[in-house]
Short mmCIF file of C-alpha atoms in Angstrom, two decimals:
data_model
loop_
_atom_site.label_atom_id
_atom_site.label_comp_id
_atom_site.label_asym_id
_atom_site.label_seq_id
_atom_site.Cartn_x
_atom_site.Cartn_y
_atom_site.Cartn_z
CA MET A 1 -7.98 13.25 16.50
CA ARG A 2 -5.95 13.67 13.28
CA PRO A 3 -7.57 12.63 9.77
CA ILE A 4 -5.55 9.53 9.43
CA GLU A 5 -6.41 8.50 12.96
CA ALA A 6 -10.19 9.15 12.29
CA LEU A 7 -9.95 6.97 9.26
CA LEU A 8 -8.59 3.94 11.27
CA GLU A 9 -11.14 4.59 14.07
CA ILE A 10 -14.11 4.61 11.85
CA ALA A 11 -12.89 1.47 9.85
CA ARG A 12 -12.74 -0.32 13.26
CA ASP A 13 -16.12 0.93 14.43
CA GLU A 14 -17.67 -0.27 11.10
CA GLY A 15 -16.33 -3.93 11.61
CA VAL A 16 -13.47 -3.78 9.37
CA THR A 17 -11.06 -6.51 10.50
CA ARG A 18 -8.48 -6.22 7.62
CA ILE A 19 -7.87 -3.88 4.69
CA PHE A 20 -7.09 -5.32 1.12
CA GLY A 21 -4.81 -3.25 -1.04
CA ASN A 22 -1.64 -2.50 -3.26
CA PRO A 23 0.16 0.56 -1.92
CA GLY A 24 1.86 3.38 -3.74
CA THR A 25 3.12 6.77 -2.80
CA THR A 26 -0.37 8.40 -2.32
CA GLU A 27 -1.12 5.39 0.34
CA LEU A 28 2.09 6.04 2.36
CA PRO A 29 0.26 8.01 5.26
CA LEU A 30 -2.02 4.96 5.56
CA MET A 31 0.68 2.48 5.45
CA ASP A 32 2.75 4.28 7.95
CA ALA A 33 -0.17 4.50 10.31
CA LEU A 34 -0.93 0.77 10.07
CA VAL A 35 2.46 0.03 11.74
CA GLU A 36 0.76 1.07 14.93
CA ALA A 37 -2.64 -0.51 14.28
CA PRO A 38 -2.01 -4.39 14.38
CA ASP A 39 -5.72 -4.86 14.78
CA LEU A 40 -6.17 -3.89 11.28
CA PRO A 41 -4.02 -6.33 9.30
CA TYR A 42 -3.07 -5.36 5.49
CA VAL A 43 -3.71 -7.97 3.07
CA LEU A 44 -1.44 -7.30 -0.13
CA GLY A 45 -2.35 -8.21 -3.53
CA LEU A 46 -0.04 -7.83 -6.44
CA GLN A 47 -2.70 -6.37 -8.71
CA GLU A 48 -5.76 -4.35 -8.05
CA ALA A 49 -8.10 -6.49 -9.73
CA SER A 50 -6.98 -9.45 -7.42
CA VAL A 51 -7.17 -7.14 -4.48
CA VAL A 52 -10.80 -5.92 -5.10
CA ALA A 53 -11.76 -9.72 -5.85
CA MET A 54 -10.37 -10.77 -2.55
CA ALA A 55 -12.28 -8.14 -0.89
CA ASP A 56 -15.44 -9.29 -2.60
CA GLY A 57 -14.97 -12.83 -1.20
CA TYR A 58 -14.25 -11.73 2.16
CA ALA A 59 -17.32 -9.47 2.26
CA ARG A 60 -19.83 -12.13 1.18
CA ALA A 61 -18.35 -14.83 3.53
CA SER A 62 -17.89 -12.65 6.44
CA HIS A 63 -21.52 -10.71 6.01
CA ARG A 64 -19.68 -7.43 6.48
CA THR A 65 -18.61 -4.46 4.53
CA SER A 66 -15.21 -4.85 3.27
CA MET A 67 -12.34 -2.30 2.95
CA VAL A 68 -9.90 -1.66 0.22
CA SER A 69 -7.18 0.67 -0.46
CA LEU A 70 -6.24 1.62 -4.05
CA HIS A 71 -3.57 3.75 -5.70
CA VAL A 72 -4.48 6.83 -7.59
CA ALA A 73 -6.04 6.77 -11.25
CA ALA A 74 -4.08 3.62 -12.52
CA GLY A 75 -4.81 1.71 -9.37
CA VAL A 76 -8.68 2.56 -9.49
CA ALA A 77 -8.62 1.68 -13.21
CA ASN A 78 -6.97 -1.63 -12.50
CA GLY A 79 -9.70 -2.23 -9.82
CA LEU A 80 -12.74 -1.18 -11.90
CA ILE A 81 -13.54 -4.79 -12.99
CA GLY A 82 -13.67 -5.88 -9.43
CA MET A 83 -16.03 -2.93 -8.52
CA LEU A 84 -18.31 -3.96 -11.54
CA ASN A 85 -18.39 -7.45 -10.33
CA ALA A 86 -19.38 -6.02 -6.79
CA LEU A 87 -21.96 -3.78 -8.11
CA ARG A 88 -23.66 -6.47 -10.18
CA SER A 89 -23.21 -8.93 -7.20
CA ARG A 90 -24.30 -6.32 -4.65
CA THR A 91 -21.18 -6.93 -2.46
CA PRO A 92 -20.88 -4.08 0.26
CA MET A 93 -17.48 -2.66 -0.12
CA VAL A 94 -15.65 0.71 0.82
CA ILE A 95 -12.75 1.61 -1.47
CA VAL A 96 -10.52 4.31 -0.23
CA ALA A 97 -8.27 5.55 -3.12
CA GLY A 98 -5.38 7.71 -2.68
CA GLN A 99 -5.24 11.03 -4.78
CA GLN A 100 -2.39 12.99 -5.62
CA ASP A 101 -1.35 15.98 -3.28
CA ARG A 102 -3.71 18.98 -3.58
CA ARG A 103 -0.95 21.50 -3.47
CA HIS A 104 0.04 20.63 -7.00
CA LEU A 105 -3.13 18.91 -8.12
CA LEU A 106 -3.98 21.67 -10.55
CA GLN A 107 -0.59 20.99 -12.46
CA ASP A 108 -1.72 17.44 -13.55
CA PRO A 109 1.09 15.66 -11.65
CA MET A 110 1.95 12.22 -12.32
CA LEU A 111 -0.38 9.61 -11.12
CA SER A 112 -3.30 12.02 -10.84
CA GLY A 113 -6.55 11.76 -12.54
CA ASP A 114 -10.24 11.98 -12.13
CA LEU A 115 -10.93 9.30 -9.70
CA VAL A 116 -14.53 10.03 -9.19
CA GLY A 117 -15.10 10.11 -12.98
CA LEU A 118 -13.40 6.71 -13.45
CA ALA A 119 -15.30 5.10 -10.72
CA SER A 120 -18.78 6.37 -10.96
CA ALA A 121 -20.08 3.90 -13.46
CA ALA A 122 -18.75 1.07 -11.47
CA THR A 123 -19.90 2.08 -7.93
CA LYS A 124 -22.91 3.01 -6.10
CA GLN A 125 -21.28 6.46 -5.43
CA ALA A 126 -17.88 7.83 -5.94
CA VAL A 127 -16.69 11.18 -4.04
CA GLU A 128 -13.50 13.05 -3.34
CA VAL A 129 -12.93 14.60 0.05
CA ARG A 130 -11.39 17.99 -0.14
CA HIS A 131 -11.23 19.11 3.34
CA ALA A 132 -9.80 17.17 6.46
CA TYR A 133 -12.97 18.09 8.56
CA ASP A 134 -15.10 16.30 5.91
CA LEU A 135 -13.32 12.97 5.62
CA PRO A 136 -15.18 11.44 8.91
CA ILE A 137 -18.67 12.28 7.46
CA ALA A 138 -17.62 11.14 3.97
CA LEU A 139 -16.51 7.76 5.35
CA ARG A 140 -19.60 7.08 7.57
CA ARG A 141 -21.67 7.92 4.50
CA ALA A 142 -19.84 5.40 2.38
CA PHE A 143 -20.10 2.58 4.92
CA ALA A 144 -23.77 3.30 5.22
CA LEU A 145 -24.44 3.49 1.49
CA ALA A 146 -22.40 0.40 0.66
CA ALA A 147 -24.65 -1.74 3.12
CA ARG A 148 -27.97 -0.37 2.25
CA PRO A 149 -29.99 -2.51 -0.10
CA PRO A 150 -29.15 -2.67 -2.92
CA ALA A 151 -25.73 -3.06 -1.40
CA GLY A 152 -22.57 -2.35 -3.56
CA PRO A 153 -19.05 -0.61 -3.55
CA VAL A 154 -18.65 2.94 -2.85
CA LEU A 155 -15.25 4.87 -3.61
CA VAL A 156 -13.97 7.76 -1.53
CA SER A 157 -11.09 9.56 -2.97
CA VAL A 158 -8.68 11.11 -0.33
CA PRO A 159 -5.63 13.26 -1.32
CA MET A 160 -2.43 12.20 0.46
CA ASP A 161 -1.73 15.33 2.05
CA LEU A 162 -5.06 15.50 3.64
CA LEU A 163 -4.21 12.35 5.79
CA GLU A 164 -1.09 13.86 6.83
CA GLU A 165 -2.67 17.10 8.08
CA ASP A 166 -2.23 17.86 11.72
CA THR A 167 -5.83 18.92 12.19
CA GLU A 168 -8.24 17.99 14.90
CA VAL A 169 -11.42 16.27 13.24
CA GLU A 170 -14.59 14.98 14.76
CA VAL A 171 -15.67 11.58 14.36
CA PRO A 172 -19.49 11.24 14.26
CA ALA A 173 -21.05 8.14 16.08
CA ARG A 174 -22.12 5.28 13.99
CA SER A 175 -25.90 5.23 13.33
CA PRO A 176 -27.62 2.03 13.73
CA VAL A 177 -30.22 1.62 11.12
CA THR A 178 -33.40 -0.62 11.21
CA GLY A 179 -34.48 -2.19 7.87
CA PRO A 180 -37.93 -2.12 6.58
CA GLY A 181 -40.39 -4.55 8.11
CA ALA A 182 -42.30 -7.24 6.28
CA ALA A 183 -44.68 -6.30 3.48
CA GLU A 184 -48.30 -7.02 3.73
CA ALA A 185 -48.72 -10.35 1.89
CA GLY A 186 -52.34 -11.40 2.27
CA ALA A 187 -53.45 -10.60 -1.22
CA ALA A 188 -50.38 -12.18 -2.80
CA ALA A 189 -50.85 -15.28 -0.94
CA ALA A 190 -54.35 -15.63 -2.12
CA LEU A 191 -53.32 -15.24 -5.74
CA LEU A 192 -50.69 -17.87 -5.17
CA ALA A 193 -52.90 -20.35 -3.37
CA ARG A 194 -55.44 -20.11 -6.35
CA ALA A 195 -52.81 -21.23 -9.03
CA GLU A 196 -52.80 -24.67 -10.29
CA ARG A 197 -49.15 -24.57 -11.62
CA PRO A 198 -47.27 -22.37 -9.42
CA VAL A 199 -43.48 -21.78 -9.94
CA VAL A 200 -40.94 -19.88 -7.62
CA ILE A 201 -37.91 -17.96 -8.92
CA ALA A 202 -35.12 -17.74 -6.14
CA GLY A 203 -33.00 -14.59 -6.66
CA ASP A 204 -29.71 -13.78 -5.21
CA GLY A 205 -31.34 -11.48 -2.65
CA VAL A 206 -32.71 -14.62 -0.88
CA GLY A 207 -29.14 -15.83 0.00
CA ARG A 208 -27.97 -12.46 0.82
CA ALA A 209 -30.93 -11.84 3.19
CA GLY A 210 -30.35 -15.28 5.00
CA ALA A 211 -34.02 -16.03 4.06
CA VAL A 212 -33.32 -19.48 2.32
CA ALA A 213 -35.42 -21.56 4.94
CA ASP A 214 -38.09 -19.02 4.44
CA LEU A 215 -38.44 -19.36 0.66
CA VAL A 216 -38.35 -23.31 1.33
CA ALA A 217 -41.39 -23.08 3.77
CA VAL A 218 -43.38 -21.14 1.08
CA ALA A 219 -42.50 -23.41 -1.90
CA GLU A 220 -43.50 -26.45 0.14
CA ARG A 221 -46.72 -24.91 1.18
CA LEU A 222 -47.35 -24.37 -2.62
CA GLY A 223 -46.15 -27.50 -3.99
CA ALA A 224 -44.29 -25.34 -6.40
CA ALA A 225 -41.29 -26.04 -8.68
CA VAL A 226 -38.19 -23.75 -7.87
CA HIS A 227 -35.71 -22.42 -10.24
CA HIS A 228 -32.57 -20.25 -9.45
CA GLN A 229 -32.33 -17.16 -11.38
CA PRO A 230 -30.04 -17.16 -14.48
CA MET A 231 -26.47 -17.57 -13.34
CA ASN A 232 -27.16 -17.22 -9.62
CA ASP A 233 -24.38 -16.01 -7.38
CA GLY A 234 -25.25 -18.20 -4.42
CA ILE A 235 -27.40 -20.71 -2.89
CA ASP A 236 -30.91 -19.28 -2.74
CA PHE A 237 -32.61 -22.52 -2.56
CA PRO A 238 -31.19 -25.98 -1.50
CA THR A 239 -30.17 -27.72 -4.77
CA GLY A 240 -30.79 -30.98 -3.35
CA HIS A 241 -34.38 -30.37 -2.54
CA PRO A 242 -37.11 -32.34 -4.44
CA LEU A 243 -38.89 -29.16 -5.53
CA TYR A 244 -35.65 -27.65 -7.06
CA ALA A 245 -35.78 -27.71 -10.90
CA GLY A 246 -32.41 -26.07 -11.71
CA MET A 247 -31.19 -22.67 -12.88
CA LEU A 248 -32.98 -20.72 -15.51
CA ALA A 249 -31.00 -20.30 -18.66
CA PRO A 250 -29.84 -16.77 -19.28
CA ARG A 251 -31.75 -16.14 -22.43
CA ASN A 252 -35.37 -14.48 -22.75
CA ALA A 253 -36.58 -17.16 -25.24
CA VAL A 254 -35.58 -19.99 -22.99
CA ILE A 255 -36.96 -18.35 -19.78
CA ARG A 256 -40.17 -17.58 -21.55
CA GLU A 257 -40.58 -21.29 -22.78
CA THR A 258 -39.79 -22.55 -19.24
CA LEU A 259 -42.25 -20.21 -17.39
CA ALA A 260 -44.98 -21.02 -20.01
CA ALA A 261 -45.74 -24.13 -18.34
CA TYR A 262 -46.92 -22.14 -15.12
CA ASP A 263 -49.81 -19.97 -14.50
CA ALA A 264 -48.42 -18.04 -11.38
CA ALA A 265 -44.89 -17.06 -10.45
CA LEU A 266 -43.40 -15.97 -7.23
CA ILE A 267 -40.12 -13.87 -7.97
CA VAL A 268 -38.01 -13.11 -4.86
CA GLY A 269 -34.98 -11.12 -4.65
CA CYS A 270 -34.03 -11.22 -8.29
CA HIS A 271 -32.63 -8.35 -10.31
CA ALA A 272 -34.72 -8.78 -13.38
CA PHE A 273 -33.55 -11.80 -15.24
CA MET A 274 -30.42 -10.37 -16.84
CA PRO A 275 -30.02 -12.43 -19.82
CA HIS A 276 -26.97 -12.95 -21.61
CA HIS A 277 -27.31 -13.67 -25.32
CA TYR A 278 -30.09 -11.79 -27.03
CA THR A 279 -33.14 -13.47 -28.16
CA PRO A 280 -36.30 -11.69 -29.29
CA GLY A 281 -39.19 -11.23 -27.00
CA PRO A 282 -39.79 -10.75 -23.25
CA ALA A 283 -38.57 -13.26 -20.67
CA VAL A 284 -42.12 -13.34 -19.25
CA PRO A 285 -45.04 -15.24 -21.11
CA ASP A 286 -48.34 -13.59 -21.71
CA GLY A 287 -50.93 -14.18 -19.12
CA LEU A 288 -48.41 -15.32 -16.27
CA ALA A 289 -49.60 -13.83 -12.83
CA ILE A 290 -46.61 -12.54 -11.09
CA VAL A 291 -45.98 -11.91 -7.35
CA GLN A 292 -42.55 -10.05 -6.88
CA VAL A 293 -40.71 -9.70 -3.55
CA ASP A 294 -37.59 -7.47 -3.12
CA GLU A 295 -36.00 -5.18 -0.65
CA ASP A 296 -35.30 -2.68 -3.37
CA PRO A 297 -38.51 -0.89 -4.58
CA ALA A 298 -36.89 -0.07 -7.79
CA GLU A 299 -37.06 -3.89 -8.77
CA ILE A 300 -40.66 -4.23 -8.72
CA GLY A 301 -42.15 -4.17 -12.00
CA ARG A 302 -38.77 -3.09 -13.53
CA ASN A 303 -38.84 -5.24 -16.72
CA PHE A 304 -42.13 -6.94 -16.47
CA ALA A 305 -45.66 -6.05 -14.91
CA VAL A 306 -46.53 -7.68 -11.63
CA ARG A 307 -50.01 -8.43 -9.99
CA HIS A 308 -48.61 -7.86 -6.50
CA GLY A 309 -45.36 -6.16 -5.76
CA LEU A 310 -44.18 -6.58 -2.13
CA THR A 311 -41.27 -4.47 -1.03
CA GLY A 312 -39.96 -5.13 2.65
CA ASP A 313 -37.60 -7.36 4.58
CA LEU A 314 -37.38 -10.57 2.50
CA ALA A 315 -37.19 -13.10 5.27
CA GLY A 316 -40.08 -11.35 7.26
CA THR A 317 -42.24 -11.03 4.12
CA LEU A 318 -41.60 -14.54 3.03
CA ARG A 319 -42.67 -15.92 6.69
CA ALA A 320 -45.61 -13.86 6.42
CA LEU A 321 -46.47 -15.33 3.11
CA ALA A 322 -45.71 -18.88 4.29
CA GLY A 323 -48.31 -17.95 7.40
CA HIS A 324 -50.94 -16.92 4.94
CA LEU A 325 -50.34 -20.03 2.63
CA ASP A 326 -50.41 -22.67 5.63
CA GLY A 327 -53.16 -25.16 4.98
CA ARG A 328 -54.62 -23.25 2.03
CA VAL A 329 -53.28 -25.46 -0.94
CA PRO A 330 -54.46 -28.88 -0.36
CA SER A 331 -52.99 -30.15 -3.56
CA ALA A 332 -49.42 -29.04 -2.60
CA ARG A 333 -48.35 -32.37 -0.95
CA GLU A 334 -49.45 -34.16 -4.04
CA ARG A 335 -47.82 -31.59 -6.44
CA ALA A 336 -44.43 -31.82 -4.54
CA LYS A 337 -44.58 -35.65 -4.71
CA ARG A 338 -44.86 -35.65 -8.52
CA LEU A 339 -42.35 -32.81 -9.02
CA GLY A 340 -39.99 -34.46 -6.83
CA ALA A 341 -40.02 -37.71 -8.73
CA GLY A 342 -39.48 -36.02 -12.05
CA HIS A 343 -36.60 -33.98 -10.70
CA ALA A 344 -35.11 -37.30 -9.29
CA ARG A 345 -35.29 -38.97 -12.51
CA ALA A 346 -33.60 -35.89 -14.35
CA ARG A 347 -30.72 -35.63 -11.75
CA HIS A 348 -30.23 -39.47 -12.09
CA ASP A 349 -29.79 -39.32 -15.91
CA VAL A 350 -27.39 -36.39 -15.60
CA ASP A 351 -25.33 -38.14 -13.02
CA ALA A 352 -25.35 -41.31 -14.88
CA ALA A 353 -24.20 -39.79 -17.99
CA ALA A 354 -21.35 -37.83 -16.28
CA ARG A 355 -20.14 -41.28 -14.46
CA ALA A 356 -20.14 -43.04 -17.79
CA ALA A 357 -17.88 -40.29 -19.08
CA TYR A 358 -15.15 -40.97 -16.53
CA GLY A 359 -11.65 -41.76 -17.78
CA PRO A 360 -8.21 -40.68 -18.28
CA SER A 361 -7.22 -37.17 -19.14
CA PRO A 362 -8.11 -35.03 -20.95
CA LEU A 363 -11.31 -35.20 -19.24
CA ASP A 364 -14.78 -35.12 -20.68
CA PRO A 365 -16.23 -31.77 -19.28
CA ARG A 366 -19.23 -33.82 -17.78
CA ALA A 367 -16.85 -36.16 -15.87
CA ALA A 368 -14.62 -33.13 -14.76
CA ALA A 369 -17.67 -31.44 -13.38
CA HIS A 370 -18.95 -34.54 -11.69
CA ALA A 371 -15.51 -35.48 -10.17
CA VAL A 372 -15.29 -32.06 -8.59
CA ALA A 373 -18.80 -32.34 -7.06
CA ALA A 374 -18.19 -35.93 -6.07
CA GLY A 375 -14.94 -35.12 -4.18
CA LEU A 376 -16.26 -32.02 -2.24
CA PRO A 377 -15.50 -32.26 1.44
CA GLU A 378 -18.34 -31.86 3.99
CA GLY A 379 -19.20 -28.33 4.58
CA ALA A 380 -17.11 -27.05 1.50
CA ILE A 381 -17.58 -23.74 -0.35
CA VAL A 382 -17.26 -23.71 -4.15
CA VAL A 383 -16.07 -20.45 -5.65
CA GLU A 384 -16.73 -21.00 -9.30
CA GLU A 385 -15.48 -18.99 -12.39
CA ALA A 386 -15.32 -21.48 -15.04
CA ILE A 387 -17.92 -20.61 -17.78
CA THR A 388 -18.51 -23.78 -19.88
CA ILE A 389 -17.62 -26.27 -17.22
CA GLY A 390 -19.42 -24.19 -14.62
CA LEU A 391 -22.71 -24.66 -16.33
CA ARG A 392 -22.13 -28.57 -15.96
CA LEU A 393 -21.04 -28.17 -12.55
CA ARG A 394 -24.40 -26.37 -11.52
CA ALA A 395 -26.30 -29.54 -13.04
CA VAL A 396 -24.53 -32.02 -10.66
CA LEU A 397 -23.88 -29.91 -7.53
CA ARG A 398 -26.10 -30.91 -4.54
CA GLN A 399 -25.51 -28.03 -1.94
CA ASP A 400 -28.31 -27.24 0.70
CA ARG A 401 -26.24 -25.02 3.18
CA PRO A 402 -26.37 -21.40 2.35
CA GLY A 403 -22.97 -19.72 1.38
CA SER A 404 -21.81 -22.76 0.03
CA TYR A 405 -21.54 -21.73 -3.61
CA VAL A 406 -20.07 -18.27 -4.73
CA HIS A 407 -19.99 -16.78 -8.17
CA THR A 408 -20.32 -13.36 -9.70
CA VAL A 409 -22.96 -12.50 -12.23
CA GLY A 410 -20.85 -9.40 -12.99
CA GLY A 411 -18.99 -11.30 -15.60
CA GLY A 412 -15.52 -9.58 -15.04
CA LEU A 413 -13.04 -12.18 -15.63
CA GLY A 414 -10.12 -12.84 -13.23
CA TRP A 415 -12.38 -12.67 -10.00
CA GLY A 416 -12.19 -16.19 -9.03
CA ILE A 417 -8.71 -16.67 -7.70
CA GLY A 418 -8.96 -13.63 -5.43
CA ALA A 419 -12.56 -14.37 -4.43
CA ALA A 420 -11.50 -17.75 -3.07
CA VAL A 421 -8.61 -16.35 -1.13
CA GLY A 422 -11.02 -13.70 0.61
CA THR A 423 -13.68 -16.35 1.17
CA ARG A 424 -11.27 -18.71 2.92
CA MET A 425 -10.00 -15.99 4.97
CA ALA A 426 -13.43 -15.19 6.36
CA ALA A 427 -14.83 -18.70 6.33
CA ARG A 428 -12.30 -20.24 8.67
CA GLY A 429 -12.80 -23.95 9.22
CA ARG A 430 -14.48 -24.51 5.99
CA PRO A 431 -12.95 -26.04 2.98
CA VAL A 432 -12.84 -23.76 -0.12
CA VAL A 433 -12.42 -25.30 -3.71
CA ALA A 434 -12.13 -22.65 -6.34
CA VAL A 435 -13.27 -24.05 -9.99
CA LEU A 436 -11.65 -21.87 -12.61
CA GLY A 437 -11.63 -21.91 -16.25
CA ASP A 438 -8.07 -21.67 -17.78
CA GLY A 439 -9.01 -18.34 -19.57
CA CYS A 440 -10.51 -17.07 -16.49
CA ALA A 441 -7.77 -17.76 -14.23
CA MET A 442 -5.08 -15.94 -16.53
CA PHE A 443 -6.93 -12.67 -15.81
CA GLY A 444 -6.30 -13.02 -12.08
CA VAL A 445 -3.37 -15.31 -11.83
CA GLN A 446 -1.46 -12.85 -9.44
CA GLY A 447 -3.99 -13.76 -6.80
CA LEU A 448 -1.99 -17.01 -6.21
CA TRP A 449 0.79 -15.17 -4.61
CA SER A 450 -1.40 -13.68 -1.97
CA ALA A 451 -2.69 -17.33 -1.38
CA ALA A 452 0.96 -18.43 -0.88
CA ARG A 453 1.85 -15.44 1.18
CA TYR A 454 -0.79 -15.64 3.77
CA GLU A 455 -0.95 -19.57 3.65
CA VAL A 456 -4.65 -19.72 2.47
CA PRO A 457 -5.64 -23.33 2.35
CA VAL A 458 -7.79 -23.16 -0.98
CA ALA A 459 -7.87 -25.98 -3.68
CA PHE A 460 -7.72 -24.07 -6.97
CA VAL A 461 -8.87 -26.35 -9.83
CA VAL A 462 -7.97 -24.98 -13.19
CA MET A 463 -9.98 -26.73 -16.05
CA ASN A 464 -7.41 -26.43 -18.91
CA ASN A 465 -9.18 -26.88 -22.26
CA GLY A 466 -6.67 -24.44 -23.95
CA GLU A 467 -9.20 -22.34 -25.41
CA TYR A 468 -12.04 -19.73 -24.91
CA ARG A 469 -14.63 -22.62 -25.48
CA THR A 470 -17.66 -20.53 -24.72
CA LEU A 471 -16.98 -18.27 -27.57
CA LYS A 472 -16.46 -21.21 -30.03
CA ASP A 473 -19.87 -22.78 -28.69
CA THR A 474 -21.58 -19.39 -29.19
CA LEU A 475 -20.26 -18.91 -32.90
CA ASP A 476 -21.27 -22.70 -33.74
CA GLU A 477 -24.74 -21.78 -32.83
CA GLY A 478 -24.93 -18.96 -34.98
CA GLY A 479 -23.68 -21.23 -37.87
CA GLY A 480 -21.35 -18.58 -39.35
CA ALA A 481 -17.90 -18.67 -41.01
CA SER A 482 -16.13 -20.06 -38.15
CA ALA A 483 -18.39 -22.98 -37.58
CA LYS A 484 -18.42 -23.84 -41.53
CA HIS A 485 -14.58 -23.76 -41.75
CA GLY A 486 -13.80 -25.02 -38.23
CA ARG A 487 -11.40 -22.11 -37.70
CA TYR A 488 -11.82 -19.68 -34.86
CA ILE A 489 -9.83 -16.46 -34.51
CA GLY A 490 -8.32 -15.41 -31.24
CA MET A 491 -9.91 -18.08 -29.25
CA ASP A 492 -6.98 -20.67 -28.78
CA LEU A 493 -4.66 -20.70 -25.75
CA ALA A 494 -2.33 -23.21 -27.38
CA PRO A 495 0.24 -23.63 -28.59
CA PRO A 496 2.13 -22.92 -26.54
CA ALA A 497 -0.07 -24.78 -23.89
CA LEU A 498 -0.48 -23.14 -20.63
CA ASP A 499 1.48 -25.11 -17.99
CA TRP A 500 -0.40 -24.43 -14.89
CA PRO A 501 1.79 -26.45 -12.36
CA SER A 502 4.53 -24.31 -13.33
CA ALA A 503 2.57 -21.00 -13.08
CA ALA A 504 1.39 -22.06 -9.62
CA ARG A 505 5.12 -22.76 -8.59
CA LEU A 506 6.22 -19.20 -9.88
CA PHE A 507 3.88 -17.77 -7.14
CA GLY A 508 4.96 -20.20 -4.42
CA VAL A 509 1.82 -22.66 -4.64
CA ASP A 510 2.18 -26.40 -4.91
CA ALA A 511 0.46 -28.08 -7.79
CA VAL A 512 -0.54 -31.40 -9.08
CA ARG A 513 -2.09 -32.58 -12.48
CA ALA A 514 -5.02 -34.81 -12.41
CA GLY A 515 -4.50 -37.87 -14.58
CA SER A 516 -8.10 -39.07 -14.73
CA ALA A 517 -11.48 -38.23 -13.21
CA ASP A 518 -10.90 -40.42 -10.14
CA GLU A 519 -7.65 -38.46 -9.52
CA LEU A 520 -9.38 -35.13 -9.75
CA ARG A 521 -12.30 -36.52 -7.28
CA ASP A 522 -9.58 -37.40 -4.91
CA ALA A 523 -7.50 -34.37 -5.03
CA VAL A 524 -10.66 -32.30 -4.43
CA ALA A 525 -11.38 -34.54 -1.53
CA GLY A 526 -8.09 -33.65 -0.01
CA ALA A 527 -9.29 -29.93 0.35
CA LYS A 528 -10.27 -30.64 3.86
CA ASP A 529 -6.62 -31.49 4.94
CA LEU A 530 -4.88 -28.49 3.38
CA SER A 531 -2.68 -26.19 5.44
CA ALA A 532 -1.52 -24.20 2.27
CA PRO A 533 -2.84 -23.58 -1.12
CA LEU A 534 -2.67 -26.10 -3.80
CA LEU A 535 -3.36 -25.92 -7.68
CA ILE A 536 -5.07 -28.72 -9.38
CA GLU A 537 -4.70 -28.81 -13.14
CA ALA A 538 -7.47 -30.79 -14.69
CA PRO A 539 -6.81 -31.26 -18.42
CA VAL A 540 -10.17 -31.06 -20.22
CA THR A 541 -11.12 -32.11 -23.82
CA GLY A 542 -11.33 -29.13 -26.17
CA HIS A 543 -13.75 -28.01 -28.72
CA GLY A 544 -15.02 -31.02 -30.74
CA GLU A 545 -12.94 -33.47 -28.69
CA GLY A 546 -15.66 -34.52 -26.36
CA SER A 547 -19.20 -33.70 -25.08
#
């Protein structure tokens, strides 16, 4: 078959059900071929960052490698932020980027560039295909590498004339791969069983591996408090479980202080601790006995020494660990009861403070976060890209169903709108509520057009405080000139104020503005009945105006 036919055949065989992209001249052979490939619908985005974000959300919700088509050097450059997010969040993705025609590539034609060089730092691997007969092998390798732990994006640069060749190429069969089995967990279980104050750190690898129930079984047999890793990307432990103690803060000093209360830690599927703001010293206190479990052997002992490092299938290893622990920790039930009572009191206090802050707009951030959580329909998925409100939202969400919370630890802004569109396309039947900061949303606002074009019923909640509040908060903590004078350079988005209902309507999306916390809660609750996208603007108090 011809190269373009091979590309489409491999995509089908690898489980691709749609291609996300924004086309240019170098993609014309693909676009022409898709006319006769109705089983591979093309999802159009207006800008490449939104395109890659849609593919990210789709891959996570569908549990399949997604496929993206980008246009030459400029398109790859625009998509880099999405690739960085996918790399850090370990989202499997294959990006096919169109390169200029090889017959004049040496002349530095318009649009050409070093696509491999551009993408190398933001992908697991980037390659350029030079010969038609190499294309099928390169694509098979890309799909295999993208899905192999640690998963991530892989870019394949394909010159446009290569796809147009009338050359017969052979398509290699797909090679099923069996992953590693469970690690031997006996010695690790013995260490944890002896601990008097054990703690569990649930990393995002747990959720990706479908091992949440297995980790719950281990924690219950230990009677251990459970923390999510800093800025967790998903539900790796049920946040309504009595043993759940909240997310670790993304600072080494705070993590160290938290972990100092324990004598043994089980760290599962966690990419180190990925601190955000620098604080001196390590994340792990001296004397803490650590058992680390991961699918990626490179993670074991990467940033801290461990007593036992277990590499293997996460679900299988956790089941083995639970089996070894069964009945070996007599104090587990009493510990769990004590921890559960303390956690329940803390949650009650947080909820009570948030409810007390309810009132008219602009909303107190605590009330805004609580109203969203209170209004979520049954089975809803939250896609969150709201930096300051996002932290408050994490404190009041009670989500037990894996896949119900989606975030990116990559930190590349503009991801949330596109990710929510891709999530809803894959998770049909489940309401999707995107919680977005106004600053974050401005980086990816073009994604609203795709939501409208494909009638994707997402509720986009934009928390509008008219500023980059997290930057102001950080400067205040430092006590510098900005805090002293109450003046912040380059951190205000008003005046003029961002009019989000008008912005939504520009892209064909209906919009409402919440006049109170109760109105916000009710608008979010209506997400279950949406047949098209809706933007909900939630005016929130700015810096110094509320809690």
